[in-house]
Amino acid sequence: MLEPLIQNNVVCHAVEAMVFASITCSILGVIISRMNLSSIGFTMSHAAFAGASIGMFLETSTQIAAIAFSMGVAALIGPVSDKAKMAADATLGVLFALSMAVAIFLISYMQYLGRGLSAGSLLFGDVVSLYREEIYALAAISLLSVLFVLFFYKEICAIMFNMKIALASGMRVKVVYYILLFIIALSVALCLNIVGGLLIFVWLVTPASIASQFCNNIKSLFIAAPLVSLLVSAFGVWAGFEYTLPIAPLVALLLTGTFGLAVLMSSKRKVTTRMH
Amino acid sequence: MSIIELEGIYTAYEGDDKPIIKDLTLHIDRSEYVVIGGPNSAGKTTLLESINGLVKITHGRATVCGFDVGKSGHEVRKKVGYVVQNFYFDPFTPFTTEQVVIMGRYGRLGLLKRPSEADYEAASKAIRLVGIEDLAQKTIGTLSGGQQQKVMIAHNLAKEPEVLLLDEPFSNLDFSAREFLQGILQDLVKRGTPIVMVSHAFDGLPDIRIHLVVMNEGRITKDLVCPAESVEEIIRETSFSKRNSESAAKRRSHGIRSGFIAPGSARSR
Ligand SMILES: Nc1ncnc2c1ncn2[C@@H]1O[C@H](COP(=O)(O)OP(=O)(O)O)[C@@H](O)[C@H]1O
Ligand SMILES: [Mg+2]
C-alpha cells in the first residue's frame, strides 16, 4: 500500500504492518486501560502466544492457532469478568501461567529440535518476513477496531465511565462488552506475528497511558493514542532498518521512553499551571 | 394497577444460596413519595436493585412499569431512574459533567442510535434544574462528592424516568442543597413520577404524606403512610424497640398502628 512512498518492499511491508498493529492495539488499549481490563488483555495475549507455539510445533498455521486460543480465553473469561466479584483474577493468573509454560516448553523443545530460529520470532515478533495476506489481515482488524468504536461509541463511553451505571440506564451493554472481548482476542492474535508474545502488551497499554498524560477528554484519547503509537512505531521501523536493530524490541523501548517523557512533561505542565 | 408491584419476592446475589430479601411484598403507586429506612445491611440497596432487575429475583412476582422484571429487565431499566449509592470516579475519568448527564438518555435510545437535538435539550434542562451549569465542562472525577451526587441526579432527571429510585443521594450534601433537591423531587411526585428513596437524613423532606417502609434483615417491618415530620421518629422507634423485644417486633411487622393507613388498602389523600 505504501509502495510508491517506500522503495524497499521489505521495509514497506514492515512499516505497513507496524502501523496497522499500532492503530489496532492503541485504540483497544484506550478502552482496556480505562476499564481495568489489563489483566484480561495480558492473559489473552499470552494464550495467543501459547496457541501460536502449538501451531508452529504442529506445523499448522500459527495465526489460526493463536486466534483459537485467545478467543478461547475470551469465551472463558467473559462470563466471569462481568460479574462484580473479580474472582476472575485467580482464573486469569492460572491461565497466564499455563500459557507461558506451554509456550516456553514448546519453544525450548523446538530449539532442541533445531527449529529455534522460527520459534524466536514468536517471542519477539518478526516484521521482516511477512506475507501480503498477513498485512491484509492486519489492515482488516484495524479497520474493524475503528468501526467498532465508531458504531458503538455511545455504549463504549458508557461502559468506560461505569459499568453499573451503564447497566442501570437500560443499555444493552453486555452485548457490546462481549464484542469488545472478541475483538481484543482477535487483534492480539493477529498482531502477535509483528510484535511478539512478550512485547504485545506494550502496544496495548503504553500509547493509552501516554495519551492520558495530556488528554482528559474521551475523544482526544481515542485520537491521540493511535497517533502517538503510529508515529513512534513507524519511526522505530525506519530506525531499525537504518541501524540494523531488532525492530519490535526497539519500538517497545521507544514507546516506553515516550511514556517516560510524557510523564515528565505533563508533571512539569501541572507545576506551571499551579504557579499561575 | 400500581407502578411497582412486588409479591412475595426473594432475591439472592449470584453464587449465594441464602436470600437477602425474603418474602417481601410492596406496592407503590404513581405520585407516591416513598422513604425506605432501616439499619445498615437491612437490604435497602438490594430492594432497589430488585426493583430495576440488577439483582436476580429468585421467587415471587415483580412487575414494574407494566413489565415483568425477571423477563424484561432492560425495558424496566429504560424507564426507571436509579441514583446509585456508592460510586467513585477517579480524577482522570475522561468524561465531563455534560457527557455524564447525556448518558442518562442512552438507555432510551437503543443500540447504534445517536443522541438527537431533543436528547441534548433534555440533558441541558436537567443541568439547569439541578443548578450545575458551572460544572458542565468540568471532568466528573475532579468534582467534590456532593457535586458528583448532583451530577448523578441530573443524569437521572435527563432520563425522564417513570419512577426514580435514589440510594442515600444526599449523604455528601449540606442542608440547603438537600432542601433544594428535595424540592425538585417533590415536583416530580406532583407531576406523577413516584420517588423511592433510601435515606438516613430526613431533614428537608417535603411537607407531604410519605409512604414509609422500614426494613430489617431483608424483610419489611413497617409499611405505612405518615406525615413527613413523623418519619424520623418512627424509624428510630422501630430500631430502638427492636433491640428491646423480639416479640414486639414480630407483632409490629404484622399489625399496622391505628392512625396510619395500611399498605395495599385504598389510600386516598
Ligand atoms: N454484591 C453482593 N454480593 C453478596 N452479598 C451482598 C452484595 N451486596 C450486598 N450484599 C449483602 O446483602 C445484605 C444487604 O445489603 P444492602 O442491601 O446493601 O443493605 P443496606 O443497603 O440496607 O445497607 C448485606 O448482608 C450484604 O452483605
Ligand atoms: Mg445500601
PDB file of C-alpha atoms in Angstrom, chain A residues 34 83 85 149-162 164-176 212 215-219 221 270, chain B residues 14-16 49 52 54 74-75 77-78 80 82 84 87 89-90 92-95 99-100 103 106-115 139-140 152 155 159:
ATOM      1  CA  ARG A  34      -9.872   2.659  31.336  1.00  0.00           C
ATOM      2  CA  LYS A  83     -19.662 -10.189  37.481  1.00  0.00           C
ATOM      3  CA  LYS A  85     -16.713 -10.118  42.009  1.00  0.00           C
ATOM      4  CA  VAL A 149     -15.548   2.277  18.272  1.00  0.00           C
ATOM      5  CA  LEU A 150     -17.441   4.446  15.789  1.00  0.00           C
ATOM      6  CA  PHE A 151     -20.594   2.303  15.732  1.00  0.00           C
ATOM      7  CA  PHE A 152     -20.775   1.600  19.459  1.00  0.00           C
ATOM      8  CA  TYR A 153     -19.284   4.895  20.598  1.00  0.00           C
ATOM      9  CA  LYS A 154     -22.190   5.651  22.918  1.00  0.00           C
ATOM     10  CA  GLU A 155     -22.126   2.208  24.560  1.00  0.00           C
ATOM     11  CA  ILE A 156     -18.334   2.149  24.808  1.00  0.00           C
ATOM     12  CA  CYS A 157     -18.303   5.545  26.520  1.00  0.00           C
ATOM     13  CA  ALA A 158     -20.964   4.394  28.954  1.00  0.00           C
ATOM     14  CA  ILE A 159     -19.124   1.226  29.977  1.00  0.00           C
ATOM     15  CA  MET A 160     -15.815   3.087  30.167  1.00  0.00           C
ATOM     16  CA  PHE A 161     -17.498   5.532  32.518  1.00  0.00           C
ATOM     17  CA  ASN A 162     -19.109   2.998  34.847  1.00  0.00           C
ATOM     18  CA  LYS A 164     -23.076  -0.461  36.780  1.00  0.00           C
ATOM     19  CA  ILE A 165     -24.466   2.932  35.839  1.00  0.00           C
ATOM     20  CA  ALA A 166     -24.493   1.860  32.197  1.00  0.00           C
ATOM     21  CA  LEU A 167     -26.449  -1.283  33.118  1.00  0.00           C
ATOM     22  CA  ALA A 168     -28.871   0.702  35.270  1.00  0.00           C
ATOM     23  CA  SER A 169     -29.567   3.038  32.364  1.00  0.00           C
ATOM     24  CA  GLY A 170     -31.137   0.159  30.430  1.00  0.00           C
ATOM     25  CA  MET A 171     -28.478  -0.037  27.713  1.00  0.00           C
ATOM     26  CA  ARG A 172     -27.613  -3.412  26.279  1.00  0.00           C
ATOM     27  CA  VAL A 173     -24.011  -3.058  27.334  1.00  0.00           C
ATOM     28  CA  LYS A 174     -23.270  -6.738  27.813  1.00  0.00           C
ATOM     29  CA  VAL A 175     -23.549  -7.378  24.082  1.00  0.00           C
ATOM     30  CA  VAL A 176     -21.036  -4.624  23.422  1.00  0.00           C
ATOM     31  CA  SER A 212      -3.802  10.104  29.132  1.00  0.00           C
ATOM     32  CA  CYS A 215      -5.854  14.323  27.322  1.00  0.00           C
ATOM     33  CA  ASN A 216      -8.681  14.409  29.827  1.00  0.00           C
ATOM     34  CA  ASN A 217     -11.326  14.065  27.192  1.00  0.00           C
ATOM     35  CA  ILE A 218     -12.508  10.796  25.745  1.00  0.00           C
ATOM     36  CA  LYS A 219     -12.459  11.903  22.095  1.00  0.00           C
ATOM     37  CA  LEU A 221      -7.781   9.999  23.904  1.00  0.00           C
ATOM     38  CA  LYS A 270       0.913  20.752  36.071  1.00  0.00           C
TER      39      LYS A 270
ATOM     40  CA  GLU B  14     -25.153 -14.674  42.286  1.00  0.00           C
ATOM     41  CA  GLY B  15     -23.290 -17.550  43.887  1.00  0.00           C
ATOM     42  CA  ASP B  16     -25.081 -17.209  47.235  1.00  0.00           C
ATOM     43  CA  GLU B  49     -31.824  -3.266  42.721  1.00  0.00           C
ATOM     44  CA  ASN B  52     -34.910  -2.494  38.465  1.00  0.00           C
ATOM     45  CA  LEU B  54     -29.986  -5.591  38.658  1.00  0.00           C
ATOM     46  CA  HIS B  74     -33.878  -3.899  30.035  1.00  0.00           C
ATOM     47  CA  GLU B  75     -37.321  -2.438  29.422  1.00  0.00           C
ATOM     48  CA  ARG B  77     -34.325  -0.125  33.440  1.00  0.00           C
ATOM     49  CA  LYS B  78     -35.064   2.131  30.464  1.00  0.00           C
ATOM     50  CA  VAL B  80     -36.647   3.507  35.953  1.00  0.00           C
ATOM     51  CA  TYR B  82     -31.557   4.874  39.708  1.00  0.00           C
ATOM     52  CA  VAL B  84     -26.607   4.514  42.940  1.00  0.00           C
ATOM     53  CA  PHE B  87     -19.695   5.434  43.230  1.00  0.00           C
ATOM     54  CA  PHE B  89     -14.871   8.372  39.800  1.00  0.00           C
ATOM     55  CA  ASP B  90     -11.102   8.694  39.727  1.00  0.00           C
ATOM     56  CA  PHE B  92      -8.668  11.052  35.420  1.00  0.00           C
ATOM     57  CA  THR B  93     -12.137   9.913  34.352  1.00  0.00           C
ATOM     58  CA  PRO B  94     -12.245  11.361  30.825  1.00  0.00           C
ATOM     59  CA  PHE B  95     -15.889  12.478  30.882  1.00  0.00           C
ATOM     60  CA  GLN B  99     -21.264  13.993  28.870  1.00  0.00           C
ATOM     61  CA  VAL B 100     -22.301  12.097  32.000  1.00  0.00           C
ATOM     62  CA  MET B 103     -25.583   9.353  29.141  1.00  0.00           C
ATOM     63  CA  TYR B 106     -28.650   6.462  26.216  1.00  0.00           C
ATOM     64  CA  GLY B 107     -30.855   3.666  27.561  1.00  0.00           C
ATOM     65  CA  ARG B 108     -33.935   5.025  25.813  1.00  0.00           C
ATOM     66  CA  LEU B 109     -32.060   5.390  22.539  1.00  0.00           C
ATOM     67  CA  GLY B 110     -31.146   1.753  21.984  1.00  0.00           C
ATOM     68  CA  LEU B 111     -28.088   0.325  20.225  1.00  0.00           C
ATOM     69  CA  LEU B 112     -26.421   2.291  17.409  1.00  0.00           C
ATOM     70  CA  LYS B 113     -28.688   5.365  17.711  1.00  0.00           C
ATOM     71  CA  ARG B 114     -27.056   8.730  18.272  1.00  0.00           C
ATOM     72  CA  PRO B 115     -28.489  11.300  20.695  1.00  0.00           C
ATOM     73  CA  THR B 139     -14.484  16.355  34.211  1.00  0.00           C
ATOM     74  CA  ILE B 140     -16.521  14.464  36.772  1.00  0.00           C
ATOM     75  CA  MET B 152     -25.803  11.721  39.073  1.00  0.00           C
ATOM     76  CA  HIS B 155     -28.119  12.182  34.832  1.00  0.00           C
ATOM     77  CA  LYS B 159     -33.646  10.234  31.580  1.00  0.00           C
TER      78      LYS B 159
END
